[in-house]
mmCIF file of C-alpha atoms in Angstrom:
data_model
loop_
_atom_site.group_PDB
_atom_site.id
_atom_site.type_symbol
_atom_site.label_atom_id
_atom_site.label_comp_id
_atom_site.label_asym_id
_atom_site.label_seq_id
_atom_site.Cartn_x
_atom_site.Cartn_y
_atom_site.Cartn_z
ATOM 1 C CA MET A 1 0.000 0.000 0.000
ATOM 2 C CA ALA A 2 1.115 3.564 -0.708
ATOM 3 C CA GLU A 3 2.483 5.570 2.188
ATOM 4 C CA LYS A 4 0.075 8.121 3.651
ATOM 5 C CA ARG A 5 1.461 11.593 3.132
ATOM 6 C CA LEU A 6 -1.414 13.420 4.867
ATOM 7 C CA GLU A 7 -3.827 11.977 7.416
ATOM 8 C CA ILE A 8 -6.745 13.858 8.964
ATOM 9 C CA LYS A 9 -8.518 12.223 11.898
ATOM 10 C CA GLY A 10 -11.764 13.459 13.419
ATOM 11 C CA VAL A 11 -11.076 17.128 12.712
ATOM 12 C CA SER A 12 -13.748 19.636 13.699
ATOM 13 C CA LEU A 13 -13.814 23.438 13.705
ATOM 14 C CA ASN A 14 -16.560 25.789 14.867
ATOM 15 C CA PHE A 15 -16.903 29.509 14.334
ATOM 16 C CA GLY A 16 -19.103 30.597 17.199
ATOM 17 C CA GLY A 17 -21.997 28.145 17.126
ATOM 18 C CA LEU A 18 -21.504 27.267 13.447
ATOM 19 C CA ALA A 19 -19.738 24.007 12.565
ATOM 20 C CA VAL A 20 -17.626 24.643 9.459
ATOM 21 C CA VAL A 21 -15.812 21.283 9.541
ATOM 22 C CA ALA A 22 -17.327 18.357 11.432
ATOM 23 C CA ASP A 23 -15.553 15.128 12.444
ATOM 24 C CA LEU A 24 -13.636 14.922 9.171
ATOM 25 C CA ASP A 25 -11.541 11.872 8.322
ATOM 26 C CA MET A 26 -9.522 11.751 5.112
ATOM 27 C CA ASP A 27 -6.040 10.994 3.821
ATOM 28 C CA VAL A 28 -3.807 11.600 0.827
ATOM 29 C CA ASN A 29 -1.351 8.921 -0.228
ATOM 30 C CA GLU A 30 2.084 9.588 -1.671
ATOM 31 C CA GLY A 31 1.893 10.370 -5.390
ATOM 32 C CA GLU A 32 -1.893 10.816 -5.427
ATOM 33 C CA ILE A 33 -4.023 13.625 -6.770
ATOM 34 C CA VAL A 34 -7.065 13.976 -4.513
ATOM 35 C CA SER A 35 -9.778 16.498 -5.339
ATOM 36 C CA VAL A 36 -12.069 18.116 -2.773
ATOM 37 C CA ILE A 37 -15.416 19.230 -4.156
ATOM 38 C CA GLY A 38 -18.589 20.704 -2.729
ATOM 39 C CA PRO A 39 -20.897 23.709 -3.069
ATOM 40 C CA ASN A 40 -19.955 27.147 -1.783
ATOM 41 C CA GLY A 41 -19.729 27.119 1.998
ATOM 42 C CA ALA A 42 -18.896 23.425 2.159
ATOM 43 C CA GLY A 43 -15.698 24.033 4.155
ATOM 44 C CA LYS A 44 -13.166 23.346 1.411
ATOM 45 C CA THR A 45 -10.896 26.373 1.862
ATOM 46 C CA THR A 46 -11.313 26.061 5.638
ATOM 47 C CA LEU A 47 -9.856 22.569 5.276
ATOM 48 C CA PHE A 48 -6.782 24.033 3.550
ATOM 49 C CA ASN A 49 -6.480 26.645 6.305
ATOM 50 C CA LEU A 50 -6.543 23.887 8.912
ATOM 51 C CA ILE A 51 -3.851 21.873 7.132
ATOM 52 C CA THR A 52 -1.567 24.901 6.719
ATOM 53 C CA GLY A 53 -1.928 26.167 10.297
ATOM 54 C CA ILE A 54 -3.979 29.296 9.653
ATOM 55 C CA TYR A 55 -6.726 27.756 11.791
ATOM 56 C CA ARG A 56 -6.287 25.306 14.645
ATOM 57 C CA PRO A 57 -8.940 22.568 14.901
ATOM 58 C CA ASP A 58 -11.161 22.408 17.977
ATOM 59 C CA GLU A 59 -10.892 18.633 17.854
ATOM 60 C CA GLY A 60 -8.954 16.025 15.919
ATOM 61 C CA GLU A 61 -5.472 15.389 14.593
ATOM 62 C CA ILE A 62 -3.616 16.229 11.377
ATOM 63 C CA PHE A 63 -0.528 14.210 10.498
ATOM 64 C CA PHE A 64 1.928 14.968 7.717
ATOM 65 C CA GLU A 65 4.345 12.127 7.035
ATOM 66 C CA ASP A 66 3.349 10.583 10.393
ATOM 67 C CA ARG A 67 4.148 13.756 12.358
ATOM 68 C CA ASP A 68 1.443 15.769 14.111
ATOM 69 C CA ILE A 69 1.322 19.321 12.712
ATOM 70 C CA VAL A 70 -1.576 20.698 14.766
ATOM 71 C CA GLY A 71 -0.396 23.786 16.629
ATOM 72 C CA LEU A 72 2.494 24.576 14.282
ATOM 73 C CA GLN A 73 2.700 27.998 12.670
ATOM 74 C CA PRO A 74 2.131 28.287 8.889
ATOM 75 C CA HIS A 75 5.831 28.909 8.184
ATOM 76 C CA GLN A 76 6.765 25.839 10.225
ATOM 77 C CA ILE A 77 4.307 23.700 8.271
ATOM 78 C CA CYS A 78 5.736 25.095 5.042
ATOM 79 C CA HIS A 79 9.231 24.095 6.175
ATOM 80 C CA ARG A 80 7.914 20.601 6.886
ATOM 81 C CA GLY A 81 6.975 20.276 3.197
ATOM 82 C CA ILE A 82 3.447 21.604 2.593
ATOM 83 C CA SER A 83 2.833 24.514 0.235
ATOM 84 C CA ARG A 84 -0.337 26.039 -1.173
ATOM 85 C CA THR A 85 -1.924 28.443 -3.588
ATOM 86 C CA PHE A 86 -4.948 30.582 -2.797
ATOM 87 C CA GLN A 87 -8.421 30.951 -4.228
ATOM 88 C CA THR A 88 -7.756 34.685 -4.562
ATOM 89 C CA LEU A 89 -4.353 35.366 -6.120
ATOM 90 C CA ARG A 90 -1.720 36.540 -3.623
ATOM 91 C CA LEU A 91 1.106 37.630 -5.921
ATOM 92 C CA PHE A 92 3.491 40.547 -5.405
ATOM 93 C CA LEU A 93 2.194 42.429 -8.414
ATOM 94 C CA ASN A 94 4.944 45.089 -8.585
ATOM 95 C CA MET A 95 7.743 42.530 -8.366
ATOM 96 C CA SER A 96 9.028 40.696 -11.406
ATOM 97 C CA VAL A 97 8.015 37.154 -12.262
ATOM 98 C CA LYS A 98 11.404 35.836 -11.159
ATOM 99 C CA GLU A 99 11.400 37.895 -7.958
ATOM 100 C CA ASN A 100 8.007 36.442 -6.976
ATOM 101 C CA VAL A 101 9.452 32.944 -7.085
ATOM 102 C CA MET A 102 12.700 34.010 -5.407
ATOM 103 C CA ALA A 103 10.679 35.500 -2.532
ATOM 104 C CA ALA A 104 9.299 32.058 -1.705
ATOM 105 C CA ALA A 105 12.736 30.438 -1.829
ATOM 106 C CA TYR A 106 14.287 32.934 0.623
ATOM 107 C CA GLY A 107 12.668 30.966 3.428
ATOM 108 C CA ARG A 108 15.213 28.204 2.771
ATOM 109 C CA THR A 109 18.285 30.439 3.194
ATOM 110 C CA HIS A 110 20.512 30.841 6.253
ATOM 111 C CA ALA A 111 21.849 34.382 5.877
ATOM 112 C CA GLY A 112 20.494 36.691 8.570
ATOM 113 C CA VAL A 113 19.874 40.429 8.543
ATOM 114 C CA PHE A 114 23.499 41.271 9.462
ATOM 115 C CA ARG A 115 24.983 39.186 6.629
ATOM 116 C CA ALA A 116 22.425 40.592 4.196
ATOM 117 C CA MET A 117 23.320 44.173 5.131
ATOM 118 C CA LEU A 118 27.023 43.504 4.640
ATOM 119 C CA ARG A 119 26.464 41.505 1.455
ATOM 120 C CA THR A 120 28.883 38.814 2.607
ATOM 121 C CA PRO A 121 30.208 36.233 0.104
ATOM 122 C CA GLY A 122 27.998 33.563 1.663
ATOM 123 C CA MET A 123 24.921 35.738 1.305
ATOM 124 C CA ARG A 124 25.718 36.539 -2.330
ATOM 125 C CA ARG A 125 26.242 32.828 -3.035
ATOM 126 C CA GLU A 126 22.840 32.005 -1.549
ATOM 127 C CA GLU A 127 21.223 34.728 -3.644
ATOM 128 C CA ARG A 128 22.731 33.267 -6.827
ATOM 129 C CA GLU A 129 21.462 29.835 -5.817
ATOM 130 C CA ILE A 130 17.964 31.226 -5.215
ATOM 131 C CA GLU A 131 17.958 32.941 -8.599
ATOM 132 C CA GLN A 132 18.999 29.668 -10.248
ATOM 133 C CA LEU A 133 16.254 27.807 -8.379
ATOM 134 C CA ALA A 134 13.653 30.364 -9.467
ATOM 135 C CA GLN A 135 14.695 30.012 -13.101
ATOM 136 C CA GLU A 136 14.480 26.212 -12.878
ATOM 137 C CA GLN A 137 11.002 26.337 -11.332
ATOM 138 C CA LEU A 138 9.783 28.769 -13.979
ATOM 139 C CA GLN A 139 11.202 26.665 -16.823
ATOM 140 C CA PHE A 140 8.817 23.880 -15.811
ATOM 141 C CA PHE A 141 6.005 26.114 -17.124
ATOM 142 C CA GLY A 142 7.574 26.518 -20.554
ATOM 143 C CA GLN A 143 7.366 29.706 -22.573
ATOM 144 C CA ARG A 144 4.447 30.982 -20.499
ATOM 145 C CA LEU A 145 6.811 32.108 -17.725
ATOM 146 C CA THR A 146 10.305 32.033 -19.218
ATOM 147 C CA GLY A 147 12.586 34.202 -21.343
ATOM 148 C CA TYR A 148 11.718 37.874 -21.349
ATOM 149 C CA ARG A 149 8.848 37.250 -18.929
ATOM 150 C CA TRP A 150 11.299 36.694 -16.041
ATOM 151 C CA ASP A 151 11.851 40.418 -15.716
ATOM 152 C CA GLN A 152 8.255 41.488 -16.368
ATOM 153 C CA PRO A 153 6.211 42.721 -13.394
ATOM 154 C CA ALA A 154 3.581 40.215 -12.293
ATOM 155 C CA TYR A 155 0.770 42.701 -12.976
ATOM 156 C CA SER A 156 1.577 42.546 -16.704
ATOM 157 C CA LEU A 157 0.744 38.827 -16.923
ATOM 158 C CA SER A 158 -2.540 37.452 -18.142
ATOM 159 C CA TYR A 159 -4.851 35.984 -15.515
ATOM 160 C CA ALA A 160 -3.967 32.413 -16.502
ATOM 161 C CA ASN A 161 -0.243 33.143 -16.292
ATOM 162 C CA ARG A 162 -0.710 34.730 -12.878
ATOM 163 C CA ARG A 163 -2.247 31.422 -11.789
ATOM 164 C CA ARG A 164 0.762 29.594 -13.181
ATOM 165 C CA LEU A 165 3.108 31.981 -11.398
ATOM 166 C CA GLU A 166 1.419 31.359 -8.061
ATOM 167 C CA ILE A 167 1.865 27.613 -8.560
ATOM 168 C CA ALA A 168 5.519 28.181 -9.512
ATOM 169 C CA ARG A 169 6.032 30.199 -6.347
ATOM 170 C CA ALA A 170 4.460 27.421 -4.264
ATOM 171 C CA THR A 171 6.833 24.840 -5.755
ATOM 172 C CA ALA A 172 9.865 27.007 -4.912
ATOM 173 C CA THR A 173 9.497 26.144 -1.223
ATOM 174 C CA GLY A 174 10.360 22.509 -2.016
ATOM 175 C CA PRO A 175 7.042 20.924 -0.974
ATOM 176 C CA ARG A 176 6.185 17.235 -0.936
ATOM 177 C CA LEU A 177 2.477 18.039 -0.641
ATOM 178 C CA LEU A 178 1.024 20.749 -2.871
ATOM 179 C CA LEU A 179 -2.385 22.271 -2.067
ATOM 180 C CA LEU A 180 -4.079 23.967 -5.028
ATOM 181 C CA ASP A 181 -7.153 26.083 -4.245
ATOM 182 C CA GLU A 182 -9.328 26.360 -7.379
ATOM 183 C CA PRO A 183 -6.433 26.567 -9.881
ATOM 184 C CA ALA A 184 -8.807 26.726 -12.877
ATOM 185 C CA ALA A 185 -11.127 29.388 -11.458
ATOM 186 C CA GLY A 186 -11.960 32.148 -13.945
ATOM 187 C CA MET A 187 -10.303 30.456 -16.926
ATOM 188 C CA ASN A 188 -11.741 29.910 -20.404
ATOM 189 C CA PRO A 189 -12.037 26.342 -21.803
ATOM 190 C CA VAL A 190 -8.600 26.390 -23.485
ATOM 191 C CA GLU A 191 -6.883 27.677 -20.338
ATOM 192 C CA THR A 192 -8.797 25.134 -18.236
ATOM 193 C CA HIS A 193 -7.540 22.309 -20.441
ATOM 194 C CA GLU A 194 -3.973 23.600 -20.124
ATOM 195 C CA ILE A 195 -4.164 23.853 -16.321
ATOM 196 C CA THR A 196 -5.543 20.306 -16.199
ATOM 197 C CA GLU A 197 -2.532 19.083 -18.141
ATOM 198 C CA LEU A 198 -0.229 21.138 -15.914
ATOM 199 C CA ILE A 199 -1.566 19.518 -12.737
ATOM 200 C CA GLY A 200 -0.942 16.099 -14.276
ATOM 201 C CA ARG A 201 2.640 17.109 -15.118
ATOM 202 C CA LEU A 202 3.205 18.406 -11.596
ATOM 203 C CA ARG A 203 2.543 14.881 -10.366
ATOM 204 C CA GLU A 204 4.194 12.891 -13.151
ATOM 205 C CA GLU A 205 7.252 15.060 -13.819
ATOM 206 C CA GLY A 206 7.489 17.174 -10.664
ATOM 207 C CA GLY A 207 6.838 14.291 -8.288
ATOM 208 C CA TYR A 208 4.349 16.222 -6.159
ATOM 209 C CA THR A 209 1.516 14.748 -4.143
ATOM 210 C CA ILE A 210 -1.447 17.058 -4.737
ATOM 211 C CA LEU A 211 -4.626 17.973 -2.882
ATOM 212 C CA VAL A 212 -6.813 20.238 -4.995
ATOM 213 C CA ILE A 213 -10.054 22.157 -4.519
ATOM 214 C CA GLU A 214 -11.908 22.569 -7.774
ATOM 215 C CA HIS A 215 -15.434 23.414 -8.964
ATOM 216 C CA ASP A 216 -14.904 22.534 -12.628
ATOM 217 C CA MET A 217 -15.953 18.890 -12.911
ATOM 218 C CA HIS A 218 -14.062 18.461 -16.196
ATOM 219 C CA VAL A 219 -10.851 19.288 -14.338
ATOM 220 C CA VAL A 220 -11.766 17.017 -11.426
ATOM 221 C CA GLU A 221 -12.536 14.141 -13.772
ATOM 222 C CA GLY A 222 -9.312 14.657 -15.708
ATOM 223 C CA ILE A 223 -6.878 14.727 -12.787
ATOM 224 C CA SER A 224 -8.276 12.849 -9.803
ATOM 225 C CA ASP A 225 -7.269 9.503 -8.384
ATOM 226 C CA ARG A 226 -9.886 10.026 -5.690
ATOM 227 C CA VAL A 227 -12.561 12.624 -4.968
ATOM 228 C CA VAL A 228 -13.826 13.751 -1.556
ATOM 229 C CA ALA A 229 -17.156 15.614 -1.439
ATOM 230 C CA LEU A 230 -17.974 17.973 1.435
ATOM 231 C CA ASP A 231 -21.251 19.639 2.363
ATOM 232 C CA HIS A 232 -21.480 22.035 5.318
ATOM 233 C CA GLY A 233 -18.173 20.706 6.605
ATOM 234 C CA VAL A 234 -19.253 17.051 6.542
ATOM 235 C CA LYS A 235 -17.773 14.435 4.221
ATOM 236 C CA ILE A 236 -20.709 13.021 2.269
ATOM 237 C CA ALA A 237 -18.895 10.893 -0.317
ATOM 238 C CA GLU A 238 -15.462 9.584 -1.243
ATOM 239 C CA GLY A 239 -14.216 7.426 -4.096
ATOM 240 C CA SER A 240 -13.546 7.608 -7.815
ATOM 241 C CA PHE A 241 -14.934 10.504 -9.834
ATOM 242 C CA GLU A 242 -17.696 8.307 -11.241
ATOM 243 C CA GLN A 243 -18.709 7.069 -7.790
ATOM 244 C CA VAL A 244 -18.831 10.524 -6.254
ATOM 245 C CA ALA A 245 -20.431 12.317 -9.225
ATOM 246 C CA THR A 246 -23.360 9.892 -9.241
ATOM 247 C CA ASP A 247 -23.796 9.737 -5.458
ATOM 248 C CA THR A 248 -27.305 10.853 -4.469
ATOM 249 C CA ARG A 249 -26.002 12.942 -1.563
ATOM 250 C CA VAL A 250 -23.622 14.831 -3.858
ATOM 251 C CA VAL A 251 -26.339 15.502 -6.436
ATOM 252 C CA GLU A 252 -28.596 16.731 -3.642
ATOM 253 C CA ALA A 253 -25.881 19.029 -2.236
ATOM 254 C CA TYR A 254 -25.359 20.680 -5.632
ATOM 255 C CA LEU A 255 -28.824 20.608 -7.165
ATOM 256 C CA GLY A 256 -31.293 20.022 -4.329
ATOM 257 C CA THR A 257 -33.444 17.124 -3.087
ATOM 258 C CA LYS A 258 -35.829 17.141 -6.072
ATOM 259 C CA ALA A 259 -32.977 16.651 -8.569
ATOM 260 C CA ALA A 260 -31.553 13.809 -6.494
ATOM 261 C CA VAL A 261 -34.923 12.040 -6.353
ATOM 262 C CA THR A 262 -35.489 12.521 -10.096
ATOM 263 C CA LYS A 263 -32.059 11.079 -10.839
#
């Protein structure tokens, strides 16, 4: 059996009297692409915030590579090997494409403020290594983010290329688990097809284990080894895309009770 990279056991979170995640159990195995689906308000992004330490669960445990990460700060979880993108783009728009990726990689350096101020040889060496790393990460995305684009400000990119840049920045932290929050949101059909292929390449060529939130069912069908469906913070289905897409509870969550009964 494949090694479990992420394991969530009985996780619950309440905001006031509202349960946003309730007694959730799920896991992601090494090398898998697992998609999380559900209507708006289902708790999908909250799940990502729990995994990355933005929120702390009221109950339950979260293990990454068999180590409990509940209570760690987001930067500590990132150093452990989990990186993410966001539903709303969080780029440094006035920085260049290459600088955006370099900014993520600086977390892996050892030069402190004093060495940076003095521009010591060790600090300059680390900066050259970071620049090389950024170029290598960007080359994975082909001509979309390479060549003359390296020195372009991020605000000059198309929306689809901004999405690619955010993924490139996430990979620069050296993650073993990559969390993608609606990577195809706002894209036209051609761009959606390209991002679907990109996610497949991230697993096959990049070697990443991926947990993805996505509303576009064509993307989910094209990339997923398994699908987990949430509704009001509760897991209502899990399995292959075909199993989950035809589950009565999932149809009801998206379309209502009448549609589920008719089906």
